[in-house]
Amino acid sequence: STLVKFINSNISKYTHQFNSSIGELKVGSSPVLSVNKEVTVIDTFRLLDSKNKSGIALVDHNNRLVGTTTAKDLWLFVRNPTLSALKSPIFSFLNEVRSQLININHPTIAVFAIDPLSLAVGKLAATRVHRVFVVNNEKDYQATSIISISD
């Protein structure tokens, strides 16, 4: 977004705030909306709709962040709607439909609470994603909050 690019290019003017850690500044929303990667496509998109969110974290059985899905992914389903796709696990569905796309990345971007806010803003600007997950540590990699420009 234009705002993220502006903030990223003017970080040096606000070094104190942007060099403070994400944890110190208490930036981000918590709890993080998430589903297990084995939850069905239909249940995942129903949850997004019921919570009025545009994105959701995908986690494994240890609650480790393994991916993300967004409302944009719903359009991948709409292009080829099938009942079997709705009943498939969301992670498998995303791997399948995203593998059919050319030159499109769907990164899951994360930072740690000890990282400076400037890192989160820089990642938002560089990757052009709408959300950055804040994870607890490298070992567990559990999303503790989310910094989002859309919801």
mmCIF file of C-alpha atoms in Angstrom:
data_model
loop_
_atom_site.group_PDB
_atom_site.id
_atom_site.type_symbol
_atom_site.label_atom_id
_atom_site.label_comp_id
_atom_site.label_asym_id
_atom_site.label_seq_id
_atom_site.Cartn_x
_atom_site.Cartn_y
_atom_site.Cartn_z
ATOM 1 C CA SER A 1 0.000 0.000 0.000
ATOM 2 C CA THR A 2 1.054 3.594 -0.476
ATOM 3 C CA LEU A 3 0.970 4.201 3.271
ATOM 4 C CA VAL A 4 3.308 1.293 4.013
ATOM 5 C CA LYS A 5 5.749 2.473 1.327
ATOM 6 C CA PHE A 6 5.645 6.009 2.752
ATOM 7 C CA ILE A 7 6.274 4.830 6.306
ATOM 8 C CA ASN A 8 9.061 2.527 5.157
ATOM 9 C CA SER A 9 10.816 5.297 3.238
ATOM 10 C CA ASN A 10 10.538 7.716 6.206
ATOM 11 C CA ILE A 11 11.556 5.363 9.022
ATOM 12 C CA SER A 12 14.826 7.214 9.538
ATOM 13 C CA LYS A 13 12.892 10.306 10.720
ATOM 14 C CA TYR A 14 11.349 8.310 13.562
ATOM 15 C CA THR A 15 14.263 6.087 14.545
ATOM 16 C CA HIS A 16 13.360 5.847 18.219
ATOM 17 C CA GLN A 17 9.853 4.484 17.622
ATOM 18 C CA PHE A 18 10.757 2.222 14.727
ATOM 19 C CA ASN A 19 13.870 0.840 16.434
ATOM 20 C CA SER A 20 11.843 -0.119 19.494
ATOM 21 C CA SER A 21 10.836 -3.767 19.596
ATOM 22 C CA ILE A 22 7.431 -4.916 18.485
ATOM 23 C CA GLY A 23 6.911 -6.350 21.959
ATOM 24 C CA GLU A 24 7.801 -3.065 23.696
ATOM 25 C CA LEU A 25 5.423 -1.120 21.473
ATOM 26 C CA LYS A 26 2.675 -3.732 21.874
ATOM 27 C CA VAL A 27 1.997 -3.556 18.142
ATOM 28 C CA GLY A 28 -0.337 -6.154 16.681
ATOM 29 C CA SER A 29 -3.652 -7.786 17.370
ATOM 30 C CA SER A 30 -4.074 -10.790 19.594
ATOM 31 C CA PRO A 31 -5.250 -13.512 19.711
ATOM 32 C CA VAL A 32 -4.385 -14.597 16.194
ATOM 33 C CA LEU A 33 -7.221 -16.192 14.261
ATOM 34 C CA SER A 34 -5.958 -19.602 13.180
ATOM 35 C CA VAL A 35 -7.037 -23.043 12.050
ATOM 36 C CA ASN A 36 -5.245 -26.345 11.921
ATOM 37 C CA LYS A 37 -3.940 -27.018 8.433
ATOM 38 C CA GLU A 38 -6.149 -30.135 8.270
ATOM 39 C CA VAL A 39 -9.422 -28.177 8.686
ATOM 40 C CA THR A 40 -11.535 -28.287 5.535
ATOM 41 C CA VAL A 41 -11.597 -25.512 2.974
ATOM 42 C CA ILE A 42 -15.284 -24.789 3.605
ATOM 43 C CA ASP A 43 -14.829 -24.574 7.379
ATOM 44 C CA THR A 44 -11.817 -22.281 6.987
ATOM 45 C CA PHE A 45 -13.650 -19.870 4.695
ATOM 46 C CA ARG A 46 -16.748 -19.992 6.923
ATOM 47 C CA LEU A 47 -14.585 -18.946 9.875
ATOM 48 C CA LEU A 48 -13.078 -16.081 7.871
ATOM 49 C CA ASP A 49 -16.578 -14.943 6.973
ATOM 50 C CA SER A 50 -18.017 -15.277 10.476
ATOM 51 C CA LYS A 51 -15.110 -13.314 11.995
ATOM 52 C CA ASN A 52 -15.215 -10.736 9.175
ATOM 53 C CA LYS A 53 -11.487 -11.182 8.502
ATOM 54 C CA SER A 54 -9.574 -11.307 5.251
ATOM 55 C CA GLY A 55 -6.849 -13.685 6.414
ATOM 56 C CA ILE A 56 -6.175 -16.533 8.809
ATOM 57 C CA ALA A 57 -3.085 -18.337 10.095
ATOM 58 C CA LEU A 58 -2.620 -22.021 9.323
ATOM 59 C CA VAL A 59 -0.980 -24.060 12.079
ATOM 60 C CA ASP A 60 0.128 -27.652 12.536
ATOM 61 C CA HIS A 61 -0.751 -29.999 15.405
ATOM 62 C CA ASN A 62 1.857 -28.220 17.605
ATOM 63 C CA ASN A 63 0.241 -24.833 16.855
ATOM 64 C CA ARG A 64 3.334 -23.934 14.782
ATOM 65 C CA LEU A 65 2.678 -21.369 12.048
ATOM 66 C CA VAL A 66 2.915 -23.139 8.678
ATOM 67 C CA GLY A 67 1.046 -20.821 6.339
ATOM 68 C CA THR A 68 -1.721 -18.351 5.784
ATOM 69 C CA THR A 69 -4.800 -18.121 3.638
ATOM 70 C CA THR A 70 -6.722 -15.062 2.587
ATOM 71 C CA ALA A 71 -9.923 -14.070 0.871
ATOM 72 C CA LYS A 72 -7.893 -13.996 -2.359
ATOM 73 C CA ASP A 73 -7.557 -17.757 -2.062
ATOM 74 C CA LEU A 74 -11.328 -18.036 -2.216
ATOM 75 C CA TRP A 75 -11.070 -16.768 -5.793
ATOM 76 C CA LEU A 76 -8.786 -19.698 -6.572
ATOM 77 C CA PHE A 77 -11.620 -21.984 -5.531
ATOM 78 C CA VAL A 78 -14.236 -20.001 -7.473
ATOM 79 C CA ARG A 79 -12.221 -20.515 -10.663
ATOM 80 C CA ASN A 80 -12.731 -24.287 -10.354
ATOM 81 C CA PRO A 81 -15.412 -25.051 -7.753
ATOM 82 C CA THR A 82 -15.850 -28.669 -6.728
ATOM 83 C CA LEU A 83 -17.417 -30.358 -3.732
ATOM 84 C CA SER A 84 -14.275 -32.413 -3.191
ATOM 85 C CA ALA A 85 -12.193 -29.213 -2.945
ATOM 86 C CA LEU A 86 -14.520 -27.836 -0.255
ATOM 87 C CA LYS A 87 -14.055 -31.010 1.773
ATOM 88 C CA SER A 88 -10.285 -31.179 1.389
ATOM 89 C CA PRO A 89 -7.854 -29.932 4.040
ATOM 90 C CA ILE A 90 -7.096 -26.237 3.540
ATOM 91 C CA PHE A 91 -3.303 -26.719 3.438
ATOM 92 C CA SER A 92 -3.541 -29.415 0.740
ATOM 93 C CA PHE A 93 -5.993 -27.306 -1.262
ATOM 94 C CA LEU A 94 -3.693 -24.265 -1.157
ATOM 95 C CA ASN A 95 -0.656 -26.310 -2.180
ATOM 96 C CA GLU A 96 -2.587 -27.701 -5.135
ATOM 97 C CA VAL A 97 -4.145 -24.499 -6.458
ATOM 98 C CA ARG A 98 -1.101 -22.346 -5.809
ATOM 99 C CA SER A 99 1.147 -24.807 -7.638
ATOM 100 C CA GLN A 100 -0.953 -24.173 -10.752
ATOM 101 C CA LEU A 101 -0.213 -20.443 -10.685
ATOM 102 C CA ILE A 102 2.831 -19.051 -12.423
ATOM 103 C CA ASN A 103 5.050 -16.335 -10.881
ATOM 104 C CA ILE A 104 2.808 -15.800 -7.872
ATOM 105 C CA ASN A 105 4.193 -16.173 -4.350
ATOM 106 C CA HIS A 106 2.092 -16.616 -1.250
ATOM 107 C CA PRO A 107 4.579 -16.046 1.535
ATOM 108 C CA THR A 108 3.883 -16.349 5.207
ATOM 109 C CA ILE A 109 5.834 -13.476 6.693
ATOM 110 C CA ALA A 110 6.790 -13.473 10.363
ATOM 111 C CA VAL A 111 8.834 -11.474 12.857
ATOM 112 C CA PHE A 112 9.675 -11.941 16.521
ATOM 113 C CA ALA A 113 8.474 -9.720 19.381
ATOM 114 C CA ILE A 114 12.103 -8.697 19.997
ATOM 115 C CA ASP A 115 12.503 -7.446 16.409
ATOM 116 C CA PRO A 116 12.264 -3.708 15.735
ATOM 117 C CA LEU A 117 9.039 -2.375 14.276
ATOM 118 C CA SER A 118 11.078 -1.189 11.290
ATOM 119 C CA LEU A 119 11.644 -4.832 10.312
ATOM 120 C CA ALA A 120 7.897 -5.550 10.236
ATOM 121 C CA VAL A 121 7.209 -2.400 8.202
ATOM 122 C CA GLY A 122 10.067 -3.243 5.849
ATOM 123 C CA LYS A 123 8.690 -6.735 5.285
ATOM 124 C CA LEU A 124 5.204 -5.365 4.615
ATOM 125 C CA ALA A 125 6.649 -2.937 2.071
ATOM 126 C CA ALA A 126 9.027 -5.392 0.402
ATOM 127 C CA THR A 127 6.642 -8.318 0.075
ATOM 128 C CA ARG A 128 3.433 -6.341 -0.491
ATOM 129 C CA VAL A 129 1.536 -8.686 1.830
ATOM 130 C CA HIS A 130 -1.192 -7.367 4.113
ATOM 131 C CA ARG A 131 -0.147 -9.075 7.321
ATOM 132 C CA VAL A 132 2.950 -10.009 9.280
ATOM 133 C CA PHE A 133 2.668 -12.592 12.046
ATOM 134 C CA VAL A 134 4.533 -12.063 15.316
ATOM 135 C CA VAL A 135 5.827 -15.454 16.483
ATOM 136 C CA ASN A 136 7.079 -16.421 19.928
ATOM 137 C CA ASN A 137 10.415 -18.051 19.026
ATOM 138 C CA GLU A 138 12.213 -20.005 16.304
ATOM 139 C CA LYS A 139 11.637 -23.398 17.938
ATOM 140 C CA ASP A 140 7.878 -23.218 18.552
ATOM 141 C CA TYR A 141 7.089 -20.597 15.874
ATOM 142 C CA GLN A 142 3.648 -19.936 17.340
ATOM 143 C CA ALA A 143 1.816 -16.810 16.192
ATOM 144 C CA THR A 144 1.193 -14.615 19.234
ATOM 145 C CA SER A 145 -0.137 -11.566 17.383
ATOM 146 C CA ILE A 146 -0.600 -10.165 13.910
ATOM 147 C CA ILE A 147 0.321 -6.821 12.381
ATOM 148 C CA SER A 148 -2.111 -6.171 9.569
ATOM 149 C CA ILE A 149 -2.856 -3.285 7.250
ATOM 150 C CA SER A 150 -6.330 -4.536 6.350
ATOM 151 C CA ASP A 151 -8.096 -6.046 9.364
#
